[in-house]
PDB file of C-alpha atoms in Angstrom:
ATOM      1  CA  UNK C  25      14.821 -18.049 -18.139  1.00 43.00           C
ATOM      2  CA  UNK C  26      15.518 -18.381 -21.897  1.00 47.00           C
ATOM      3  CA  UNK C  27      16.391 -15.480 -24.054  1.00 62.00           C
ATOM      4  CA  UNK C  28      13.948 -13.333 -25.231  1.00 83.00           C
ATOM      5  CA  UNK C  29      10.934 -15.381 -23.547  1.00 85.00           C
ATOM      6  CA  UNK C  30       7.892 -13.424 -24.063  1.00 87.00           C
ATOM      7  CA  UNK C  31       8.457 -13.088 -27.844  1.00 91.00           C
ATOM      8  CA  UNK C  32       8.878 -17.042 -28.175  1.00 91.00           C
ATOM      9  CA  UNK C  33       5.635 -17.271 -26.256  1.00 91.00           C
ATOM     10  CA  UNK C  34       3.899 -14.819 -27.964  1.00 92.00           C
ATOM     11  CA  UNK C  35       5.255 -16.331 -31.787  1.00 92.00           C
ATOM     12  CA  UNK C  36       3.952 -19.597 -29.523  1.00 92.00           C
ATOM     13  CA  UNK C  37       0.334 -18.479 -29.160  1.00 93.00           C
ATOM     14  CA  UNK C  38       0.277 -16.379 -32.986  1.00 91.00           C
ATOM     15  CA  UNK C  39       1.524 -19.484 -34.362  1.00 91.00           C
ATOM     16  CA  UNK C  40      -2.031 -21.976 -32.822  1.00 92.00           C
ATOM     17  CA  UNK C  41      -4.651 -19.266 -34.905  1.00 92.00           C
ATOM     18  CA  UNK C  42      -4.632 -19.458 -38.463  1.00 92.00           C
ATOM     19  CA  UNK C  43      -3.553 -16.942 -40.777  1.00 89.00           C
ATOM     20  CA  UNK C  44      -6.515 -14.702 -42.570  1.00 88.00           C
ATOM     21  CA  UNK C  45      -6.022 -14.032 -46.090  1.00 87.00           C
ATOM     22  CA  UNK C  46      -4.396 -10.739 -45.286  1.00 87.00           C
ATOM     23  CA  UNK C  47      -1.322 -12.630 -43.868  1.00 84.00           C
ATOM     24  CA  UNK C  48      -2.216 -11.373 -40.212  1.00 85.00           C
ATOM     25  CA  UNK C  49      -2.850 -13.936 -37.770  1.00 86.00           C
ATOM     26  CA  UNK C  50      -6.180 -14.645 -36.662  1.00 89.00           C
ATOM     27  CA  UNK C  51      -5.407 -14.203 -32.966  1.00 90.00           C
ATOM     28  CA  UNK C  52      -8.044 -12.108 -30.962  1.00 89.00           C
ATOM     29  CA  UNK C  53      -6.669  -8.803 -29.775  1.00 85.00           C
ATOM     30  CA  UNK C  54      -6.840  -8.412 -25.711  1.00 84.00           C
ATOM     31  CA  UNK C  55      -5.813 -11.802 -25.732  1.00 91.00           C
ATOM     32  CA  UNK C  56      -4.748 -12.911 -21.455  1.00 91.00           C
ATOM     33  CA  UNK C  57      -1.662 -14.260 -20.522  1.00 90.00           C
ATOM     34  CA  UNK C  58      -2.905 -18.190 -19.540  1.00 89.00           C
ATOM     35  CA  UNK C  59      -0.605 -20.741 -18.051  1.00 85.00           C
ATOM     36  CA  UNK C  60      -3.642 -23.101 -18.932  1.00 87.00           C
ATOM     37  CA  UNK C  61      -2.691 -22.224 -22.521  1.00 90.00           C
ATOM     38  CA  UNK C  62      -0.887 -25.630 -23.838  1.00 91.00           C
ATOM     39  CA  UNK C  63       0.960 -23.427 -26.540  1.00 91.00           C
ATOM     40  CA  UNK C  64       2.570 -21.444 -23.433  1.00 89.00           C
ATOM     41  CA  UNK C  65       3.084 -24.183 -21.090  1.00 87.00           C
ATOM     42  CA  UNK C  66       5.096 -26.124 -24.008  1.00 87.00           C
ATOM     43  CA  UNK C  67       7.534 -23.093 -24.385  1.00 86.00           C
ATOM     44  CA  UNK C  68       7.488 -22.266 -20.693  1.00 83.00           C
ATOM     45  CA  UNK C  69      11.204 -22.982 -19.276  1.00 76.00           C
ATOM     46  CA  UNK C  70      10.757 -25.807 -16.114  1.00 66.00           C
ATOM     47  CA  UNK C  71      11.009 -23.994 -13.340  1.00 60.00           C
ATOM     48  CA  UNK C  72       9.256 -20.686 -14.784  1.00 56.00           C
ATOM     49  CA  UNK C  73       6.086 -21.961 -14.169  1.00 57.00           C
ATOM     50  CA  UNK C  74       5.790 -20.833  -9.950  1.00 60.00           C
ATOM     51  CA  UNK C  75       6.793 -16.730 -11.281  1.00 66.00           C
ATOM     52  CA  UNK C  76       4.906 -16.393 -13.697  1.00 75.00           C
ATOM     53  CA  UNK C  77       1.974 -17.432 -12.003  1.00 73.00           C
ATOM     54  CA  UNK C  78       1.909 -13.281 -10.582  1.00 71.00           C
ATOM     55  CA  UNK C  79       1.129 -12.224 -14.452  1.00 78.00           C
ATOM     56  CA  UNK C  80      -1.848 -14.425 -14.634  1.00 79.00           C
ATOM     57  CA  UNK C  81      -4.962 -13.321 -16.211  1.00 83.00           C
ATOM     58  CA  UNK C  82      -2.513  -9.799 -17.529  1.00 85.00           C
ATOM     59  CA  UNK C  83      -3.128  -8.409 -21.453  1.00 88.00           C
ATOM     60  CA  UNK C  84      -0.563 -11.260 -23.626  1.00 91.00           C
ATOM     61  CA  UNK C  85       1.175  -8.158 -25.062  1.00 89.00           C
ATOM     62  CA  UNK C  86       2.092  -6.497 -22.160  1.00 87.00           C
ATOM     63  CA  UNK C  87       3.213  -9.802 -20.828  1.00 86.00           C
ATOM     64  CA  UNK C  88       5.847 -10.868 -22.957  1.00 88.00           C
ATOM     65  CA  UNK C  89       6.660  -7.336 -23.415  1.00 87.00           C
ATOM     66  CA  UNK C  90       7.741  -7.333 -19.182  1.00 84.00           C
ATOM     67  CA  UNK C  91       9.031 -10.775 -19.752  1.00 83.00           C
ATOM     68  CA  UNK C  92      11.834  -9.577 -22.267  1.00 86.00           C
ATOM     69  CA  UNK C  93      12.952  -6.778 -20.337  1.00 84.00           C
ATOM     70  CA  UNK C  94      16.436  -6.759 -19.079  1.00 77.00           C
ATOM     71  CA  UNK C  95      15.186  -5.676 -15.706  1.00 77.00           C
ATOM     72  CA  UNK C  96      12.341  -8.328 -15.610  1.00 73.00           C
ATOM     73  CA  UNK C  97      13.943 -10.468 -12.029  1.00 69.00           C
ATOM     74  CA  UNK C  98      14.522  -7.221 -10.231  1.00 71.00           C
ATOM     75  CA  UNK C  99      10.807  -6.151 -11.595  1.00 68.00           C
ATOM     76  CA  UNK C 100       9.666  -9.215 -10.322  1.00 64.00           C
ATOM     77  CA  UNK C 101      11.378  -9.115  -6.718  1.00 62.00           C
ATOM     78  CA  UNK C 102       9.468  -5.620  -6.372  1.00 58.00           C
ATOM     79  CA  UNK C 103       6.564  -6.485  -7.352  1.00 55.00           C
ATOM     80  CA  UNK C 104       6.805  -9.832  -5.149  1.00 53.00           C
ATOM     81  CA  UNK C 105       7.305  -7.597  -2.086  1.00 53.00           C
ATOM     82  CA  UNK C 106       5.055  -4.807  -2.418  1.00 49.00           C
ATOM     83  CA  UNK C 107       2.372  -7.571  -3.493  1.00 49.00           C
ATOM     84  CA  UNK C 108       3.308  -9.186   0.193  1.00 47.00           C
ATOM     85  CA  UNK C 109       2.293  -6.905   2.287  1.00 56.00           C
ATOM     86  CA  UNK C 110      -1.085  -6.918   1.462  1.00 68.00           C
ATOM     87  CA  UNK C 111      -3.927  -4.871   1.598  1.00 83.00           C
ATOM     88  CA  UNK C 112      -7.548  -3.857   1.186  1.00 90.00           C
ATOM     89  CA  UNK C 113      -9.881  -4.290  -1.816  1.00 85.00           C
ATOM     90  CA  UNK C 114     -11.767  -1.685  -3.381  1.00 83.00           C
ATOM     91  CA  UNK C 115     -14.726  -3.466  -2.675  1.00 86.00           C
ATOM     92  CA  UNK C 116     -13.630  -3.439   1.156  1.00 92.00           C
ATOM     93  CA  UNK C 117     -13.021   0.263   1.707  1.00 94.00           C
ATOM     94  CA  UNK C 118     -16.984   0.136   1.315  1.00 94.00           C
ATOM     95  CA  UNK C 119     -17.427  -1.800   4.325  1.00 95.00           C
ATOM     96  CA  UNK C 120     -14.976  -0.444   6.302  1.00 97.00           C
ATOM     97  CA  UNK C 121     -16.749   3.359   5.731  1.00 97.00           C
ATOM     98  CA  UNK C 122     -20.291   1.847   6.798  1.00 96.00           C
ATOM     99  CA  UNK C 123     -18.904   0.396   9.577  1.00 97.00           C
ATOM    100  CA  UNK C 124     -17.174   3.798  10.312  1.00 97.00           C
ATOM    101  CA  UNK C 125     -19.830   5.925   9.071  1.00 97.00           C
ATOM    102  CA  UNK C 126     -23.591   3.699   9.785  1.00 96.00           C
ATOM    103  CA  UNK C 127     -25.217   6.824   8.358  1.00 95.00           C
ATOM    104  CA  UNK C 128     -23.564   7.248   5.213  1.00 93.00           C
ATOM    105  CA  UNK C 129     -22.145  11.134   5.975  1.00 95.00           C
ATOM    106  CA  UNK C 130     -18.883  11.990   8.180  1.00 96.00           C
ATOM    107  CA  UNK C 131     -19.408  14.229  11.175  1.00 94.00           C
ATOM    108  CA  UNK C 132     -17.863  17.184  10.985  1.00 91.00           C
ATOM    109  CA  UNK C 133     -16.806  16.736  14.893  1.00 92.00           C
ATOM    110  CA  UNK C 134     -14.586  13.852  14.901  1.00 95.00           C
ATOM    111  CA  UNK C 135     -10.851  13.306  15.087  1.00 96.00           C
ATOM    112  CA  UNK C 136     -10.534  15.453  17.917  1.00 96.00           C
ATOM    113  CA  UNK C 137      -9.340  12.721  20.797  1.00 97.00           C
ATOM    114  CA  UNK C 138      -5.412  12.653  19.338  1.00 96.00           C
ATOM    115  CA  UNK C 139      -5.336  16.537  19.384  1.00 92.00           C
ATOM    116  CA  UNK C 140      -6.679  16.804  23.117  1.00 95.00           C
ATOM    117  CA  UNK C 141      -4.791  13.443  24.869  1.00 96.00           C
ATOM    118  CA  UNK C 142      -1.440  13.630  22.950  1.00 95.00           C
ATOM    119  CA  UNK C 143      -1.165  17.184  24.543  1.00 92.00           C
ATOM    120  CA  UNK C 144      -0.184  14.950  27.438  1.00 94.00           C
ATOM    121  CA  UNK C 145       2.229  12.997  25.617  1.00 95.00           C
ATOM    122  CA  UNK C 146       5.972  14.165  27.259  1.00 94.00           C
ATOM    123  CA  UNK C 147       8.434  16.007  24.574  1.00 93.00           C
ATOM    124  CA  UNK C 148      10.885  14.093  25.936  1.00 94.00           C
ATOM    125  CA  UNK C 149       9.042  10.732  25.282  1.00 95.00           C
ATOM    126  CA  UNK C 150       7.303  12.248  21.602  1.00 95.00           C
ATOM    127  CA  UNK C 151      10.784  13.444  20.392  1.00 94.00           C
ATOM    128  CA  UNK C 152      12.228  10.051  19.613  1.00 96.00           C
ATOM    129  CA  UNK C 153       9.312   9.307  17.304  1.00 97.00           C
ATOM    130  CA  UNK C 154       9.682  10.116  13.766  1.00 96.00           C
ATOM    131  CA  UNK C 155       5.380  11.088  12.670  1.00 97.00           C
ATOM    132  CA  UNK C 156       3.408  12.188  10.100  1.00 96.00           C
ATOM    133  CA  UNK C 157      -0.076  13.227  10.105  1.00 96.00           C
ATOM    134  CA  UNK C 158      -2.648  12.326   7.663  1.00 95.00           C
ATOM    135  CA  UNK C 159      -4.547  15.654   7.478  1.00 90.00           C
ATOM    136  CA  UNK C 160      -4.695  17.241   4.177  1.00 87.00           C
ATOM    137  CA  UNK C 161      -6.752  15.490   2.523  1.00 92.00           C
ATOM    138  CA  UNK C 162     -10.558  14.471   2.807  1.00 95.00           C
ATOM    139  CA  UNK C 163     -11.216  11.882   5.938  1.00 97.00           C
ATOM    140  CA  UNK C 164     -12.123   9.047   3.558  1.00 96.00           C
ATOM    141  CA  UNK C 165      -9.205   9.953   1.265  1.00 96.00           C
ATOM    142  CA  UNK C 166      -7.214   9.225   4.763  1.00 97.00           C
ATOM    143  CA  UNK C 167      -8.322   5.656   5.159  1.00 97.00           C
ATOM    144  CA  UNK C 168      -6.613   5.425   1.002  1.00 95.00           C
ATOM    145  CA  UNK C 169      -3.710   7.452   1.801  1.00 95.00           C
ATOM    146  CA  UNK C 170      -2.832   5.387   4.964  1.00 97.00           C
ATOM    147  CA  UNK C 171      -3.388   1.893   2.658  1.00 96.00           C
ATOM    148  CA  UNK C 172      -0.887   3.001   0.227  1.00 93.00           C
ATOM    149  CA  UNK C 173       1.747   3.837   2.742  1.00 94.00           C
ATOM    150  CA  UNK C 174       1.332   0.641   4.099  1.00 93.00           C
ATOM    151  CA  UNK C 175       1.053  -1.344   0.974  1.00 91.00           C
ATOM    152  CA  UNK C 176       3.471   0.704  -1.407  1.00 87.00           C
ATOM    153  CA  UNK C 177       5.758   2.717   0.790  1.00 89.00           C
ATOM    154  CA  UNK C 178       7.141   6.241   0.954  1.00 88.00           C
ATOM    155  CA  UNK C 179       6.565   8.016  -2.920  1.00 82.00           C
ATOM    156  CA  UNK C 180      10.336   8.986  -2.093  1.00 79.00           C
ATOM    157  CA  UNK C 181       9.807  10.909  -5.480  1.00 79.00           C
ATOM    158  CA  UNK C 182       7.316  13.267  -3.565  1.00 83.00           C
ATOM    159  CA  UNK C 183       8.133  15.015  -0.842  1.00 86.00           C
ATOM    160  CA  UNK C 184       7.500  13.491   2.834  1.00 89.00           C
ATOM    161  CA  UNK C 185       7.584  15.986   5.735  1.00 91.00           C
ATOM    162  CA  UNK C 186       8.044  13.913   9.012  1.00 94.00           C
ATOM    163  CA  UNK C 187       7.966  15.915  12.415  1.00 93.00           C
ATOM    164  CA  UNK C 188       8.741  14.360  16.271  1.00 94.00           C
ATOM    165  CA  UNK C 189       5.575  12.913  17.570  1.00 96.00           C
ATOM    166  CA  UNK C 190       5.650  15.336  20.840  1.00 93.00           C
ATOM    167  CA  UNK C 191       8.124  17.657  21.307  1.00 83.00           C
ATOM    168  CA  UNK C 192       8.956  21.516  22.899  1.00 75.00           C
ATOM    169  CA  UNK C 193       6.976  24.123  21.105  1.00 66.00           C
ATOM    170  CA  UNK C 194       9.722  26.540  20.911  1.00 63.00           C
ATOM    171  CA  UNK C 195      12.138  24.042  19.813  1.00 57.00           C
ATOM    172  CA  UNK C 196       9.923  22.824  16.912  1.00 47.00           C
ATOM    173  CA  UNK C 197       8.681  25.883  15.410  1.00 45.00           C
ATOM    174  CA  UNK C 198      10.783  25.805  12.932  1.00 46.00           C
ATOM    175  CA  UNK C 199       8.963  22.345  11.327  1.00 46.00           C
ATOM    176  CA  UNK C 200       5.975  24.475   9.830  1.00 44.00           C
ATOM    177  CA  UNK C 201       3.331  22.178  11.950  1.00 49.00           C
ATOM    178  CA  UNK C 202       2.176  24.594  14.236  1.00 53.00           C
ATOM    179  CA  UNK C 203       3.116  23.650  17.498  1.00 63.00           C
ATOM    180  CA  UNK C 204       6.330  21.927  16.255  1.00 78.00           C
ATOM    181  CA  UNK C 205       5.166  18.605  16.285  1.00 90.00           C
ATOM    182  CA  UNK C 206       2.835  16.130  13.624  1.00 94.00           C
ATOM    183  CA  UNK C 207      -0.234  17.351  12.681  1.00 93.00           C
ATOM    184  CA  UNK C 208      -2.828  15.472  14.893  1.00 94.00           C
ATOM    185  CA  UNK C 209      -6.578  16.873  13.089  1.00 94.00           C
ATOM    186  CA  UNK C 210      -6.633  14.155  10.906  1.00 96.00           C
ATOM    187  CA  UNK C 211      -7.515  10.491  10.983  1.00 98.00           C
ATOM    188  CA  UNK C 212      -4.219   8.973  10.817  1.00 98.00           C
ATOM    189  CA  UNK C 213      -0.432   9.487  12.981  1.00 98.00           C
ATOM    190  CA  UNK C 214       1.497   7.013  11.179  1.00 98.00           C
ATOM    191  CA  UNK C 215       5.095   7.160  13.585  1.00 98.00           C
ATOM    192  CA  UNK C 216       8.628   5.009  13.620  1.00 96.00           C
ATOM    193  CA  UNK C 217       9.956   2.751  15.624  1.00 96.00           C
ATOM    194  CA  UNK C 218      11.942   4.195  18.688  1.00 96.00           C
ATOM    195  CA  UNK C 219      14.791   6.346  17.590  1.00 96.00           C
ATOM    196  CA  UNK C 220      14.242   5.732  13.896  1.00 95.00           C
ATOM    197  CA  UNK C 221      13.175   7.549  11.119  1.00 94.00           C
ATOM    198  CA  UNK C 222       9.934   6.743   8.545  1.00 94.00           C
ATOM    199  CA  UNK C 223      11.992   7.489   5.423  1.00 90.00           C
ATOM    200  CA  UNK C 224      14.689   4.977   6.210  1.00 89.00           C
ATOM    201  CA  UNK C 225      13.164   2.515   8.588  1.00 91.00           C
ATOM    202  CA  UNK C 226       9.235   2.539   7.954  1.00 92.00           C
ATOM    203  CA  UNK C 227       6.157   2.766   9.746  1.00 95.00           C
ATOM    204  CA  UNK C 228       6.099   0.959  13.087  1.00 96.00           C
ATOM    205  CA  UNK C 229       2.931   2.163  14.932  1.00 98.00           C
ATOM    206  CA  UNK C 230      -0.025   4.119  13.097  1.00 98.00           C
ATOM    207  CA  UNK C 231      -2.213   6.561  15.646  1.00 98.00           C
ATOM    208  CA  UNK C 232      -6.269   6.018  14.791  1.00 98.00           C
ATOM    209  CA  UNK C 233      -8.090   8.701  15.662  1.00 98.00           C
ATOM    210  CA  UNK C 234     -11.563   8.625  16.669  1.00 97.00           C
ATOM    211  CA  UNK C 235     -13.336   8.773  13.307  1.00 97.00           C
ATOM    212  CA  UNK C 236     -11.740   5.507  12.626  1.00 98.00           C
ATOM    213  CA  UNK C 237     -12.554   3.347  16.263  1.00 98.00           C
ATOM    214  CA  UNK C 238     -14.704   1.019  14.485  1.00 98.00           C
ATOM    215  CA  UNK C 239     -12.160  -0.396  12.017  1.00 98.00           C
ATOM    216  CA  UNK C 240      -9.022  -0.611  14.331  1.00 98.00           C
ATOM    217  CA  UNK C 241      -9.578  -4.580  14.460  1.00 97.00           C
ATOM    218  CA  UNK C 242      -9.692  -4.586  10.543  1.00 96.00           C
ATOM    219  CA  UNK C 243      -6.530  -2.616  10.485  1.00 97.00           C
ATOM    220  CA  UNK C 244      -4.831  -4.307  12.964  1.00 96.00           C
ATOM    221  CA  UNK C 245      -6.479  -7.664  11.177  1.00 93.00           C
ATOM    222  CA  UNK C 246      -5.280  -7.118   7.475  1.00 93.00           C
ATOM    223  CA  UNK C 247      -1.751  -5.639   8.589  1.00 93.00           C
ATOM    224  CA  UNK C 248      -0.666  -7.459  11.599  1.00 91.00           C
ATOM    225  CA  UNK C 249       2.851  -5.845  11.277  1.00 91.00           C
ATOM    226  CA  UNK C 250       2.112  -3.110  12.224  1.00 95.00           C
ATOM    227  CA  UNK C 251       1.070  -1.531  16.311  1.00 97.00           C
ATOM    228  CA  UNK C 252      -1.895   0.426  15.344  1.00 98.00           C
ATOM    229  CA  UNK C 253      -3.467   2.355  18.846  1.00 98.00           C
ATOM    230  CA  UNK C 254      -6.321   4.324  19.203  1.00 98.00           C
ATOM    231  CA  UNK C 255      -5.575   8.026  20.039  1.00 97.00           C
ATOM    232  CA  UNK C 256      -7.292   7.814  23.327  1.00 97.00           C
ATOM    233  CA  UNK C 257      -4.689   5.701  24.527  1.00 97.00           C
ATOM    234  CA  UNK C 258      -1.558   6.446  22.352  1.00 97.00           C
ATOM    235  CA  UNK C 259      -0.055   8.468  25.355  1.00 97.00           C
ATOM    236  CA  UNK C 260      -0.380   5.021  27.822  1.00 97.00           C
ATOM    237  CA  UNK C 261       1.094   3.292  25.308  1.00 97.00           C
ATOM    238  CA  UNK C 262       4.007   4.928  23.841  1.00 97.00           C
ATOM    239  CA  UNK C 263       5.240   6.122  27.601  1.00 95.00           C
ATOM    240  CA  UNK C 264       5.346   2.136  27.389  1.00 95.00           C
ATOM    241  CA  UNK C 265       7.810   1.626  24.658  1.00 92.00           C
TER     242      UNK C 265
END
């Protein structure tokens, strides 16, 4: 990319409106960054053209203000990767609530089916799962909280409290979840591969517990990377692995 890109496409565009009789340009304010635009595309370096396609449709300004940044390819790799994995719409969490909830409320007695079969889960077998429990929050917060772990990562500027997925009570007290182990009341276990860790290997598996049944083919539809298991059979399955 040329020096200073986003100011020679933004004198570009200033330079096709006329000037007003105040000397400002007669550009319109909120003005979108369009590679349609013939006085962008004639400024645009050749092979800039496939990039900048992610910044369609963005405020001009802020544009060519990322574009001159000295940090703009690593900006760009991130936001090229987070953008890959994915994800839900706003207008889909919508559907996927209905299709958990047909009659508009949440129970108040679900997500009970991971707290009474993972009791069976060995602490030998649990302990070389790194979990976390998505429980603090409302249930349909849940569903938003798991989508931006799996879309945006670990916030590793927050703090992330991971616990084994099964383990011996009186070994675990000491990790401030009750019995020593992930919390397991809420909708979501997300857990690591086999002898890893979330905070430096990621989410493998995610646990759905039974308030969330009805959208485990959605889930497993829109992030086919990751194992996602319904709590009634998570013990079956991760005596498997």
């Amino acid at each position: 990319m040329v020096l200073k890109l986003g100011l020679t496409i933004l004198k570009a565009v200033k330079n096709s409106y006329p000037v007003l009789r105040s000397g400002k340009s007669a550009m319109p304010k909120g003005l979108k960054f369009d590679l349609k635009n013939p006085y962008i595309l004639e400024v645009l370096p050749e092979k800039g053209l496939g990039n900048l396609k992610k910044l369609e449709g963005k405020k001009l300004n802020t544009v060519c203000r990322v574009l001159d940044r000295e940090d703009f390819p690593a900006l760009l790799s991130r936001y090229e990767k987070l953008s890959s994995r994915g994800g839900f719409r706003d207008e889909e969490f919508q559907i996927l609530y209905k299709k958990a909830f047909p009659s508009g409320k949440v129970p108040s007695d679900i997500n009970l089916d991971a707290f009474v079969f993972l009791n069976d889960l060995k602490p030998e077998i649990g302990a070389k799962f790194d979990a976390h429990g998505l429980a603090k929050v409302s249930v349909t917060d849940q569903l938003k909280q798991l989508h931006t772990l799996l879309t945006r990562g670990i916030n590793k500027d927050k703090p992330f409290f991971t616990a084994p997925l099964s383990c011996d009570p009186k070994l675990g007290s000491g990790l401030g979840t009750g019995g020593g182990h992930a919390y397991r009341d809420g909708s979501f276990i997300v857990v690591s591969g086999k002898g890893k860790s979330i905070a430096g290997d990621g989410i493998e598996h995610v646990i759905v517990n039974d308030a969330y049944y009805p959208i485990v083919a959605d889930l497993r539809q829109k992030f086919p990377n990751i194992n996602f298991v319904r709590a009634d059979g998570a013990v079956e399955y991760f005596n498997s692995l």
